[in-house]
Short mmCIF file of C-alpha atoms in Angstrom, two decimals:
data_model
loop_
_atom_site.label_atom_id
_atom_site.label_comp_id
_atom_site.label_asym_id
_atom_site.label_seq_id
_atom_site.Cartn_x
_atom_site.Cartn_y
_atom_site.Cartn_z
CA UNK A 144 -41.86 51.92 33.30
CA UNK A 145 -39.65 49.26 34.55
CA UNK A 146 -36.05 49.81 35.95
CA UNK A 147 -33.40 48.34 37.83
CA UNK A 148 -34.46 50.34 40.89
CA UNK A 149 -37.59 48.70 41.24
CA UNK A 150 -36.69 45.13 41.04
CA UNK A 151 -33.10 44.89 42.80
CA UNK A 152 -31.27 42.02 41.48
CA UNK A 153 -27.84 41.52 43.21
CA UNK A 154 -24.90 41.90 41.07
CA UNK A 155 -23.30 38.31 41.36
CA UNK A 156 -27.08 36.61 39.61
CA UNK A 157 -26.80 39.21 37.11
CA UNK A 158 -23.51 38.54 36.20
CA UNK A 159 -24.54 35.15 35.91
CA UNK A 160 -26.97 35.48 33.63
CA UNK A 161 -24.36 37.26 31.27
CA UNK A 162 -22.13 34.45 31.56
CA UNK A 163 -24.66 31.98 30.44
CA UNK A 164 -26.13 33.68 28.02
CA UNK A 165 -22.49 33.86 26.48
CA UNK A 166 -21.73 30.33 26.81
CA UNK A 167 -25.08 29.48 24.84
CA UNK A 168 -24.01 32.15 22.22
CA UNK A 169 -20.31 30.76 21.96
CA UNK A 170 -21.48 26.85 22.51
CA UNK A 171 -23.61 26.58 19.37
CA UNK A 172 -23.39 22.61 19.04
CA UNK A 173 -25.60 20.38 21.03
CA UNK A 174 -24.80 19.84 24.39
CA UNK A 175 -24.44 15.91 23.38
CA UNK A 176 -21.94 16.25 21.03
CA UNK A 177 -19.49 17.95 22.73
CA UNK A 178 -19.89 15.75 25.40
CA UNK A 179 -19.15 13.00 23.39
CA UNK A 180 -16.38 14.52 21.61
CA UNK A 181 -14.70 15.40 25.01
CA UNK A 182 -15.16 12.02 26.18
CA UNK A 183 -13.39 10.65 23.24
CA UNK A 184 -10.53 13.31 23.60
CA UNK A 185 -10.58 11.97 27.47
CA UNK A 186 -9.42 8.74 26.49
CA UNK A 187 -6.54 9.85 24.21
CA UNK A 188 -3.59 9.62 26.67
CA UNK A 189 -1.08 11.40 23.93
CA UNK A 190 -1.50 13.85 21.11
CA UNK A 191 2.01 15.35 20.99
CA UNK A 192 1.26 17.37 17.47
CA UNK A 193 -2.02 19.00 19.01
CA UNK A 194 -4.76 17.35 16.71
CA UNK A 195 -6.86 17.68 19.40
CA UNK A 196 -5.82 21.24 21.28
CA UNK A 197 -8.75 23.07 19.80
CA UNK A 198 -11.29 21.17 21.61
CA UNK A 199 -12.00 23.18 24.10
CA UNK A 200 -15.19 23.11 26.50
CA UNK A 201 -17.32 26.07 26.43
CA UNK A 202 -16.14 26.60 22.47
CA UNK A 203 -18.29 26.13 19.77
CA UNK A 204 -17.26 22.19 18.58
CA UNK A 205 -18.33 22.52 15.24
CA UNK A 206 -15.06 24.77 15.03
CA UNK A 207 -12.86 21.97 16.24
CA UNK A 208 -10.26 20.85 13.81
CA UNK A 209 -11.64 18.07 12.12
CA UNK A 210 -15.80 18.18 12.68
CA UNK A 211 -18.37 19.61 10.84
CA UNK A 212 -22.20 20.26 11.73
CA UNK A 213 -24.97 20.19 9.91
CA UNK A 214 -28.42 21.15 10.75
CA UNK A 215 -29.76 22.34 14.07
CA UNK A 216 -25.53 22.47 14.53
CA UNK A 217 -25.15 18.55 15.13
CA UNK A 218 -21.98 16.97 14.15
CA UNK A 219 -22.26 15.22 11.26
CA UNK A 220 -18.32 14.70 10.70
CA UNK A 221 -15.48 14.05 12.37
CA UNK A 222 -12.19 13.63 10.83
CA UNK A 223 -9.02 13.24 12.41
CA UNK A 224 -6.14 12.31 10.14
CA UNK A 225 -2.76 12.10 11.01
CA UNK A 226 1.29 11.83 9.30
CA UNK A 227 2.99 9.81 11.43
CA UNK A 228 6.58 11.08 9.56
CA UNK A 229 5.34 14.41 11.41
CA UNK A 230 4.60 13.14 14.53
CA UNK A 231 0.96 13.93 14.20
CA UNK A 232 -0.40 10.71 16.08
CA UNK A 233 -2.63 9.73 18.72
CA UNK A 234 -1.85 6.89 21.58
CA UNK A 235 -5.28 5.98 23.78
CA UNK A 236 -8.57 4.63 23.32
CA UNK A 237 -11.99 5.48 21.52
CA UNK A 238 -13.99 6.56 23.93
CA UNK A 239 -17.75 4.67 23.90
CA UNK A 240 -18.52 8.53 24.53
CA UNK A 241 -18.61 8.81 20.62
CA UNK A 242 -22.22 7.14 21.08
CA UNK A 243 -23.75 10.17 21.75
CA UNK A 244 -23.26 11.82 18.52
CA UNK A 245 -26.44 10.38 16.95
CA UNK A 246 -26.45 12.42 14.11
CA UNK A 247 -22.91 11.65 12.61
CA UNK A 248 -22.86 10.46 8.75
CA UNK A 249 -18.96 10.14 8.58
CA UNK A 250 -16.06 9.28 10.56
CA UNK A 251 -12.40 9.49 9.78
CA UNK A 252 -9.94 8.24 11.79
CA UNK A 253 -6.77 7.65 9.38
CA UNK A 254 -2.96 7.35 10.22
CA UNK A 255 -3.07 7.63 13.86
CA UNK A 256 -0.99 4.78 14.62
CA UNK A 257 -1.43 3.77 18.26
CA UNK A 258 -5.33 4.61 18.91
CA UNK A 259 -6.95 1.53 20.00
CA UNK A 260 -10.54 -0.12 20.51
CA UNK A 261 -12.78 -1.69 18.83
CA UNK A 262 -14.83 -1.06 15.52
CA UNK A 263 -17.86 -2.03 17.38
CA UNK A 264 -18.34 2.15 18.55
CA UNK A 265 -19.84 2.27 15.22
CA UNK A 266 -22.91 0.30 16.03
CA UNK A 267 -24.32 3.73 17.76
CA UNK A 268 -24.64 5.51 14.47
CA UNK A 269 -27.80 3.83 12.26
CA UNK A 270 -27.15 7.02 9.63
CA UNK A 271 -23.35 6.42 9.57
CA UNK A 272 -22.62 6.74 5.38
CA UNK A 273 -18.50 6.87 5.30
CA UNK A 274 -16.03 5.08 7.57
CA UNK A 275 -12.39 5.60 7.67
CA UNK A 276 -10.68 3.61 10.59
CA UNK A 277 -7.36 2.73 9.03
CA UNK A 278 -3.72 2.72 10.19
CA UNK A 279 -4.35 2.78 13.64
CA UNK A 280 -4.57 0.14 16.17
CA UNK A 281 -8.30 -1.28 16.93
CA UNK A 282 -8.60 -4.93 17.63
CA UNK A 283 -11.06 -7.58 18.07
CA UNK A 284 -13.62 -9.28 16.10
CA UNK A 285 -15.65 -7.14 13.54
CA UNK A 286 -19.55 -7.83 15.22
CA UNK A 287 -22.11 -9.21 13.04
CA UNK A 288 -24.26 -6.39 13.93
CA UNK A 289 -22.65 -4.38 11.20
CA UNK A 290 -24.97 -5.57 8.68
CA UNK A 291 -27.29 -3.25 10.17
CA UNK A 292 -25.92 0.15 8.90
CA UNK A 293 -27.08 -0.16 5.61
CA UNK A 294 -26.49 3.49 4.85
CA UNK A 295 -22.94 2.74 4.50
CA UNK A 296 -21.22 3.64 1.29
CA UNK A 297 -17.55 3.43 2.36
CA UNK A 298 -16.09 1.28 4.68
CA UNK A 299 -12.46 0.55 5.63
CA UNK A 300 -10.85 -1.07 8.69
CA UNK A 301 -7.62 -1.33 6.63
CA UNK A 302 -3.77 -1.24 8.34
CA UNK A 303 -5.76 -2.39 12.14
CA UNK A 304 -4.99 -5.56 13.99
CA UNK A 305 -8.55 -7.23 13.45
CA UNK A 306 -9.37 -10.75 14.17
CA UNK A 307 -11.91 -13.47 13.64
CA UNK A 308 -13.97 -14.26 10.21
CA UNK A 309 -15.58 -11.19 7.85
CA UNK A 310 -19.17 -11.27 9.48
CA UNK A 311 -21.84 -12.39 6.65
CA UNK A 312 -23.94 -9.74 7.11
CA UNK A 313 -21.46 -7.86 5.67
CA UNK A 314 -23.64 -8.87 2.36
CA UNK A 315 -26.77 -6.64 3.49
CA UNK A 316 -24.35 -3.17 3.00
CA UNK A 317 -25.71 -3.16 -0.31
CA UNK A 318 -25.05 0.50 -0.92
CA UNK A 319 -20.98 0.28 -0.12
CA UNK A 320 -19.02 1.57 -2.96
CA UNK A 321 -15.92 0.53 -0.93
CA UNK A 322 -14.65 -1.77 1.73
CA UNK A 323 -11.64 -2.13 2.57
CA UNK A 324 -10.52 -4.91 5.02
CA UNK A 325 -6.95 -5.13 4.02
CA UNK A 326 -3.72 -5.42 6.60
CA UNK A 327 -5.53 -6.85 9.49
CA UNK A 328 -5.37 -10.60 10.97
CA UNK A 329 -8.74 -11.76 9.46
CA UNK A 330 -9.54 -15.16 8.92
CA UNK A 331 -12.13 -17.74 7.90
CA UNK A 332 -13.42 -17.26 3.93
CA UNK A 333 -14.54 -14.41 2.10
CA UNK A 334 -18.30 -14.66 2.52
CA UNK A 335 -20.87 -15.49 -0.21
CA UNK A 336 -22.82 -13.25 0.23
CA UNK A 337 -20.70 -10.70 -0.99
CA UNK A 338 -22.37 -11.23 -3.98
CA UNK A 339 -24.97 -8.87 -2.80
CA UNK A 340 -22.53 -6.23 -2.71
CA UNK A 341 -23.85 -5.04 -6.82
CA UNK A 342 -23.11 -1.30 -5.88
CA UNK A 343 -18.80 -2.40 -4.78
CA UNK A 344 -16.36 -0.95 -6.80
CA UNK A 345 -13.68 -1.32 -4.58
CA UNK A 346 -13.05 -4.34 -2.49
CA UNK A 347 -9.39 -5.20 -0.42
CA UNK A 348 -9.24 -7.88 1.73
CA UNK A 349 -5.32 -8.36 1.60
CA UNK A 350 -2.77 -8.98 3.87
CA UNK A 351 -5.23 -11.24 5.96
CA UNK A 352 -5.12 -14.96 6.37
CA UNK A 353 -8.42 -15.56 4.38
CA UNK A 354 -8.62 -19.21 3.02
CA UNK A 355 -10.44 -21.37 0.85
CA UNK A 356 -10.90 -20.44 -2.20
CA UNK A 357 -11.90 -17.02 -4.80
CA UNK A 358 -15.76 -17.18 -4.17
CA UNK A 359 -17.90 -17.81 -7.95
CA UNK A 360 -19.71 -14.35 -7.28
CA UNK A 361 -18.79 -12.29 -9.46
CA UNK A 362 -21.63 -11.67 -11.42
CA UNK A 363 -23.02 -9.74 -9.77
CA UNK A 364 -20.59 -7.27 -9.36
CA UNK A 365 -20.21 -5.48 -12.32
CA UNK A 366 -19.02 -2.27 -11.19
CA UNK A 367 -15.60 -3.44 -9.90
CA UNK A 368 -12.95 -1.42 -10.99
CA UNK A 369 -10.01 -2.56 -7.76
CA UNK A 370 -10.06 -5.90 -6.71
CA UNK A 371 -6.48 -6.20 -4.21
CA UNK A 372 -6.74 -10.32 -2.48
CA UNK A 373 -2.93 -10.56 -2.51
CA UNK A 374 -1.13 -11.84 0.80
CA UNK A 375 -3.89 -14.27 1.88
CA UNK A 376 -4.28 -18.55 1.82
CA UNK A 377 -6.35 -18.62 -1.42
CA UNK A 378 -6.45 -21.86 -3.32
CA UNK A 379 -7.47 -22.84 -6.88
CA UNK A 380 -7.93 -20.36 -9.39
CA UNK A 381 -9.41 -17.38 -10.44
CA UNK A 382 -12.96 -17.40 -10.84
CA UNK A 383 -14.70 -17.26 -14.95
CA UNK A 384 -17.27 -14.88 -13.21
CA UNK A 385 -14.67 -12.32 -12.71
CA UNK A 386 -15.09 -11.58 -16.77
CA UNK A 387 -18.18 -9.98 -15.60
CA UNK A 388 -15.94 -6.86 -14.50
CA UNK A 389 -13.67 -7.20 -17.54
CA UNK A 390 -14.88 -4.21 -19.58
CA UNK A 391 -13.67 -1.83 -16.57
CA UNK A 392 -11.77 -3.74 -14.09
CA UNK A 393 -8.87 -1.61 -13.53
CA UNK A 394 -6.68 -3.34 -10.29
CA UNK A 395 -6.41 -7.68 -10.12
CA UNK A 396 -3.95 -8.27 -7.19
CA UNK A 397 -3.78 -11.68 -6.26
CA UNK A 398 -0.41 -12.42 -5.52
CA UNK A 399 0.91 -14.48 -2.61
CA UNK A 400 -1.58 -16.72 -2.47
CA UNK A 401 -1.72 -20.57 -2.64
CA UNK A 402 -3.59 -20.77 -6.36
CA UNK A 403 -2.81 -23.24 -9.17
CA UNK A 404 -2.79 -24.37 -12.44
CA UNK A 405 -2.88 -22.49 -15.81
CA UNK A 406 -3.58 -18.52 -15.81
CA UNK A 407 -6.58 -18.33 -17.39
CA UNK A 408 -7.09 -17.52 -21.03
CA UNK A 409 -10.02 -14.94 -20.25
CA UNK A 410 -7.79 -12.12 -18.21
CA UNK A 411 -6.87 -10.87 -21.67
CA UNK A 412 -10.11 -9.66 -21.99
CA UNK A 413 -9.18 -7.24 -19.17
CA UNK A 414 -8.57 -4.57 -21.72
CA UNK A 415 -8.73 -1.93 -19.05
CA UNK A 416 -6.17 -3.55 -16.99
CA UNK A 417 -3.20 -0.98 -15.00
CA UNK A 418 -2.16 -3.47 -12.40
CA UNK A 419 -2.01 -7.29 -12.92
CA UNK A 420 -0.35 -9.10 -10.17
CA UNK A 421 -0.10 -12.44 -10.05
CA UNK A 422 2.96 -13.35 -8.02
CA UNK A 423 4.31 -16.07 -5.57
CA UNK A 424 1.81 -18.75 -6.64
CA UNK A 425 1.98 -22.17 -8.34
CA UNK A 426 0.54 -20.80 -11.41
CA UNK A 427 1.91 -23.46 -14.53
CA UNK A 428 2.27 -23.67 -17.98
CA UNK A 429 2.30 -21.18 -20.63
CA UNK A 430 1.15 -17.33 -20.31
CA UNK A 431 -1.81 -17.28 -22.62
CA UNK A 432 -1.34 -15.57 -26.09
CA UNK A 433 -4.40 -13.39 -25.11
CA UNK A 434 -2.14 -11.37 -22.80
CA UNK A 435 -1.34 -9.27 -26.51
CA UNK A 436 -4.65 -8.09 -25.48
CA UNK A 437 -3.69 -6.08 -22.29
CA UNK A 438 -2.34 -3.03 -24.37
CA UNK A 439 -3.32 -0.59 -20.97
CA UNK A 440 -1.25 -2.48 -18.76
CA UNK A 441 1.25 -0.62 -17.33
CA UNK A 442 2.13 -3.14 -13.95
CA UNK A 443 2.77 -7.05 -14.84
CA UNK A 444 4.17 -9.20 -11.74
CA UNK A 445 4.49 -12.80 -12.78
CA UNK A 446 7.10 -13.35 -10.55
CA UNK A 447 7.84 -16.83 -8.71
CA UNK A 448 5.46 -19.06 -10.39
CA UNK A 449 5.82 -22.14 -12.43
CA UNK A 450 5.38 -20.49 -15.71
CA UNK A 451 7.19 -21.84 -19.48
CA UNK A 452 8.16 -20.47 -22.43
CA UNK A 453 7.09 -19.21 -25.09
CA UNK A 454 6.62 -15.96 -22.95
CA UNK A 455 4.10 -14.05 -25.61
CA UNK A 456 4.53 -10.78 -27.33
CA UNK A 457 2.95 -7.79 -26.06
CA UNK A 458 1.64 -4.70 -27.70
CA UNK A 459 1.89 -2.51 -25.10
CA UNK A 460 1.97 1.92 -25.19
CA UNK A 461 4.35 1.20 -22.45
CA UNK A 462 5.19 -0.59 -19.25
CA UNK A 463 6.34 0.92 -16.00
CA UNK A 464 6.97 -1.81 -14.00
CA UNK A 465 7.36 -5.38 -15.03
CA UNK A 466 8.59 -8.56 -13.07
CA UNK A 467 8.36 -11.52 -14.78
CA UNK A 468 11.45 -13.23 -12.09
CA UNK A 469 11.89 -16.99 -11.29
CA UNK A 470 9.73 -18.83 -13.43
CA UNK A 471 11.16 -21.50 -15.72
CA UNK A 472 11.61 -18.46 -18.63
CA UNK A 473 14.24 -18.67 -21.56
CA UNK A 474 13.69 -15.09 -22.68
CA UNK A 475 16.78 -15.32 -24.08
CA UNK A 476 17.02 -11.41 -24.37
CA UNK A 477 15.28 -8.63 -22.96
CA UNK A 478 11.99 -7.95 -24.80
CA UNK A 479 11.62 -4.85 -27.42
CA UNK A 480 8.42 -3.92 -25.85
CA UNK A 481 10.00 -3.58 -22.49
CA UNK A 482 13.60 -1.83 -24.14
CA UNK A 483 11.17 0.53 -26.00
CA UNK A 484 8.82 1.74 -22.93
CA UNK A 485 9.52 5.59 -22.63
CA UNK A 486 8.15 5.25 -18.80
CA UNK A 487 9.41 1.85 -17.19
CA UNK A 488 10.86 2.52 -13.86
CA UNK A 489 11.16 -1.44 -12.36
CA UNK A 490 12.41 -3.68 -14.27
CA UNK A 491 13.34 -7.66 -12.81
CA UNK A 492 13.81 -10.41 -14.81
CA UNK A 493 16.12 -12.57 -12.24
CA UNK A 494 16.56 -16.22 -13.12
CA UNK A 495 14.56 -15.51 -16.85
CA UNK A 496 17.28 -16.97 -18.93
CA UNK A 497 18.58 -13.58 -20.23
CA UNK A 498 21.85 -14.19 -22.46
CA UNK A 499 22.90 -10.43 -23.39
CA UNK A 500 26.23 -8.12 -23.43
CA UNK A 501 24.97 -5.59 -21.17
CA UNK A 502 27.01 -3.33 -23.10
CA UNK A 503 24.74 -3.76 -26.10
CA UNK A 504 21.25 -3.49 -24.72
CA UNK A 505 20.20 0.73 -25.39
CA UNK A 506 16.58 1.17 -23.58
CA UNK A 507 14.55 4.22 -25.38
CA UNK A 508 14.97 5.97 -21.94
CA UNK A 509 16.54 5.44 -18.70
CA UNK A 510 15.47 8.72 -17.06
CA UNK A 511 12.50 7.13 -14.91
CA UNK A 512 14.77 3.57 -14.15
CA UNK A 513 14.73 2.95 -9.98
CA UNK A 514 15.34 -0.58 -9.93
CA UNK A 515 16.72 -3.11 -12.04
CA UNK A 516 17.11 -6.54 -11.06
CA UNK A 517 18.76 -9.13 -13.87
CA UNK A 518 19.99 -11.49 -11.33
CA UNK A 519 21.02 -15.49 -12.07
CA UNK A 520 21.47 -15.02 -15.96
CA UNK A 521 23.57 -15.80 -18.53
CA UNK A 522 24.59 -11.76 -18.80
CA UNK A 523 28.07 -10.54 -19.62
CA UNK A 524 29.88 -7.06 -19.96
CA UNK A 525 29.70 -4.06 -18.19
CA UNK A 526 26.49 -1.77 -16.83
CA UNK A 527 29.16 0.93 -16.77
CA UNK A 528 27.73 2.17 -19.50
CA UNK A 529 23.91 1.49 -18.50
CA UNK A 530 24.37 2.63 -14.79
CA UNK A 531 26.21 6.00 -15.65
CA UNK A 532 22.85 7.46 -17.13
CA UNK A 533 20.52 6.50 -14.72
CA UNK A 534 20.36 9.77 -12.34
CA UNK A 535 18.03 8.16 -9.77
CA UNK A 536 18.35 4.73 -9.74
CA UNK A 537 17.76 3.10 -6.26
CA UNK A 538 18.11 -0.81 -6.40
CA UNK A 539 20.51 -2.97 -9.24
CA UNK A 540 20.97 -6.19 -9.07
CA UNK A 541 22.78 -8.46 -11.14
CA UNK A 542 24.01 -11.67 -9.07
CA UNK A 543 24.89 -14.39 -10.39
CA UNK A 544 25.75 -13.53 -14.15
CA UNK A 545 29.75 -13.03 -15.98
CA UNK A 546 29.76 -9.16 -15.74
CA UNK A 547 33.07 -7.94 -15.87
CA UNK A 548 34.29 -4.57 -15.34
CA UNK A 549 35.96 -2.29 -12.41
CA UNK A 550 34.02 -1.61 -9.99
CA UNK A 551 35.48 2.25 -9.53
CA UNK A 552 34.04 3.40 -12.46
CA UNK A 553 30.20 2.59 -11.92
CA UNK A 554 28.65 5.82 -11.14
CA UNK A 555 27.13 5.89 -7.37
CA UNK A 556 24.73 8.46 -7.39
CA UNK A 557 22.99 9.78 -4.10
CA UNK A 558 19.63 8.12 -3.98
CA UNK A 559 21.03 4.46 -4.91
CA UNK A 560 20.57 2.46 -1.71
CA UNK A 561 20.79 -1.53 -2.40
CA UNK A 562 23.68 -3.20 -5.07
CA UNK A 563 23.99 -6.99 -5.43
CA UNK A 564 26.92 -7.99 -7.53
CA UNK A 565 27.97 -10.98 -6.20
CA UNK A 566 29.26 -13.91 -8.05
CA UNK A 567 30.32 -12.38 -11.08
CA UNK A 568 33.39 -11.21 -11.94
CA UNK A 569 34.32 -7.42 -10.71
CA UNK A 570 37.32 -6.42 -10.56
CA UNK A 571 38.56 -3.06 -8.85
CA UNK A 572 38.73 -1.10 -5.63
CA UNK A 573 35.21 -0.54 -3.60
CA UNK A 574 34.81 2.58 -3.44
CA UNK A 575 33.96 4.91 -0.70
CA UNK A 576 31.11 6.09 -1.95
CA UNK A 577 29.40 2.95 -1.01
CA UNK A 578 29.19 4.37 2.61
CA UNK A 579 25.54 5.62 1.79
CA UNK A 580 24.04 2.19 0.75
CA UNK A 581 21.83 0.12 2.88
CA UNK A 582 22.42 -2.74 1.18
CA UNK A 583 25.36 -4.31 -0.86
CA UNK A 584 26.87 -7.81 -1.70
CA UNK A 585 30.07 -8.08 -3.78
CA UNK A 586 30.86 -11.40 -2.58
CA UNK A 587 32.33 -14.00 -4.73
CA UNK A 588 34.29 -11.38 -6.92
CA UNK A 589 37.98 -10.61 -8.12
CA UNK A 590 38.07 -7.33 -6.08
CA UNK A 591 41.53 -6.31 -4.61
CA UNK A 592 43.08 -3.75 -2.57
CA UNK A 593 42.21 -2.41 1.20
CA UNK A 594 37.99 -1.70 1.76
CA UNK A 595 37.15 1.98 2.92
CA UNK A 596 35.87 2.34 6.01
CA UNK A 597 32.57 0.75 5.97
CA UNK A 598 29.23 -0.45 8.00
CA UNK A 599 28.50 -3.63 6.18
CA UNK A 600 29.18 -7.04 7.56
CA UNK A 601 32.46 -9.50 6.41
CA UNK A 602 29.60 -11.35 4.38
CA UNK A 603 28.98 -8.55 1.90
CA UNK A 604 32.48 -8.83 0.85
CA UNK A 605 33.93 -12.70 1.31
CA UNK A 606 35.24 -14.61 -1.81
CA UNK A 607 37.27 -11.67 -3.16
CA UNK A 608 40.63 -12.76 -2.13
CA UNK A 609 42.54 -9.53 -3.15
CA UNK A 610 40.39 -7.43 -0.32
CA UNK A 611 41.75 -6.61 3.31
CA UNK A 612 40.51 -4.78 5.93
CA UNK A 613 37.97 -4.28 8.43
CA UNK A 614 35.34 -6.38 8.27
CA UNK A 615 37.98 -8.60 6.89
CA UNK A 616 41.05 -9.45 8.01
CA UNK A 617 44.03 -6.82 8.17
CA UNK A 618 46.03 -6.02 4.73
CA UNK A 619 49.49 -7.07 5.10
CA UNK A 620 52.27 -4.23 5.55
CA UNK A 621 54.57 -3.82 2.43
#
């Protein structure tokens, strides 16, 4: 029988043996991965929320906030996703450290705000499936390299400060589902072979500086439900292939973009339509009478084109936001399909030749109203009446119209934070209640007497000739 006795081992060794076999009992993911993971946490120079404070060497880092193992306990996940209202950020860089964890299948970096780097980390993971770098601050040119993880089915560099032209080999992801280049600095034209892409059903490249024009590629991609190009350098028109998605296609954002001529008759085949935005372009002539067709819409932005009457009826359930502003419009009054939405929230129709008593127009609801913009009409009366049963309202502007009514009596309510009134003609005291806007113009007015004490500027307030007081000049002592 063996014992201690016979086989002396001194105290410290032993001891030492406890302590490892502890460590290798506590430290159940591979030795790899949490020194990559450390390395990355290294290079963060800032985490004042603690995203990171569990990571810990010695601990077990498939218990860190934000990973997850898999088998043989290699990290397969990491997700790190902050709220920047909450201070939950991160300022440094990502550590090339990352490399070493060859088995991960997703990555989430979301809403961190100042972590910087490169995409390019992401070349050391061939079984990489989901990518979420967005909000944050990598830079650099997307490598053409990227082609090679063809596992990916999600991939988003959105809200980064990326540069250079969308890599063609983009087109050999074949299984993405998603990508999502939008809010970068990306330039250069969207390549063709996207139309590989058969498997995308979610593609947003805006907020770049993309030119040329809508690639012809569309048939191909049949499962598109979210197509978001707004906020590029696009010119011509929208592509006939895009019909090819029309059964589902759920999102067409193309707005502020450089495209042309007539909208084309075939987008009211988009029966499945929500969002239709087609916005600060030189779109001309007449909306096509096959918009009747777009009974799901629910979001409409025509705004800022070069568009003519007749504007066409639609037969819509109901609208909840609709901006049909500075075309060359002669609505003449505000449409019954709009009045009779029980759901609209946004409604502008500036410059659309509106020629209404305000007094007179009775939407089914107001309950859900936040903005209301009916600037540079033809409109007369009072929104007393309007105004003082909208609970939540947060924009309304009317510039530029013949309303006429005292300005004491409008109901201010608590969340309402932008009024343009200006060049109509108000009469009245401003009153102090407009101390909690951020944004008001009741220039060009008859308002009279001394201005409460106030934060806005002498421009807000010029052309009434009655009004005195800082910003303005002193009121005159009786």
């Amino acid at each position: 029988m063996l014992c201690f006795s016979q086989f002396p081992i001194p105290l410290f060794f032993f001891l030492s043996i406890l302590l490892t076999l502890q460590h290798h009992c506590l430290a159940n993911c591979h030795v790899d991965d949490e020194t990559g993971l450390l390395g990355f946490k290294s290079g963060i120079k800032s985490d004042p929320s603690g995203l990171l404070s569990s990571w810990k060497s010695g601990t077990d880092c498939c218990k860190w906030s934000g990973i997850s193992c898999g088998e043989n306990n290699r990290v397969t996940s990491l997700s790190i996703d902050g709220q920047p209202g909450k201070n939950q950020v991160l300022s440094g860089t990502i550590s090339p450290s990352l490399s070493k964890l060859k088995m991960l299948t997703s990555i989430s970096l979301t809403n961190l705000k100042n972590l910087a780097g490169t995409p390019n980390f992401l070349l050391s993971f061939p079984n990489i499936q989901i990518v979420y770098l967005e909000n944050n601050n990598l830079s650099g040119q997307i490598s053409p390299k990227i082609g090679n993880l063809t596992q990916l089915f999600a991939l988003s560099f959105w809200g980064n400060k990326l540069t250079g032209p969308i890599p063609s080999s983009m087109g050999q992801l074949t299984q993405l589902s998603q990508l999502k280049l939008g809010d970068n600095l990306l330039t250069g034209t969207i390549p063709s072979t996207f139309d590989k892409l058969k498997s995308l059903t979610y593609l947003s490249l805006e907020k770049n500086q993309l030119s040329g024009s809508i690639p012809n590629f569309f048939n191909s991609l049949s499962n598109l439900r979210i197509l978001t190009l707004s906020h590029n350098k696009f010119t011509g028109n929208i592509p006939s292939s895009i019909t090819t998605s029309a059964p589902i296609l759920r999102f067409l954002e193309v707005g502020h973009n450089h495209l042309s001529g007539k909208i084309p008759d075939f987008l009211g085949k988009f029966r499945s339509l929500d969002t239709l935005d087609l916005s600060y372009n030189k779109f001309s002539g007449t909306v096509p009478k096959t918009f009747a067709n777009l009974t799901k819409i629910f979001n409409l932005n025509l705004s800022h084109n070069l568009l003519v009457d007749p504007f066409p009826t639609l037969f819509v359930k109901g609208i909840e936001s609709l901006d049909l502003s500075y075309n060359n419009f002669h609505l003449n009054t505000i449409p019954s399909w709009v009045t009779s939405s029980p759901i609209i929230y946004s409604l502008k129709l500036a410059k659309c030749g509106i020629k209404i008593k305000l007094d007179d127009w009775n939407p089914k609801t107001t309950y859900f109203y936040d903005y209301i913009d009916l600037s540079d009409n033809e409109i007369t009366g009072s929104p007393i009446g309007l105004l003082n049963k909208i609970d939540f309202l947060i924009g309304f502007c009317a510039a530029g119209n013949k309303l006429k009514f005292d300005l004491e009596k409008m109901k201010i309510v608590k969340t309402l934070k932008e009024v343009d009134l200006s060049r109509n003609m108000v009469y009245g005291k401003v009153p102090k209640e407009i101390s909690g806007l951020n944004k008001l113009n009741l220039s060009n007015n008859h308002l009279s007497g001394q201005l409460p004490p106030t934060k806005f500027k002498a421009n807000s307030f010029a052309g009434n000739k009655g009004l005195c007081g800082s910003p303005l000049p002193p009121c005159r002592k009786a």
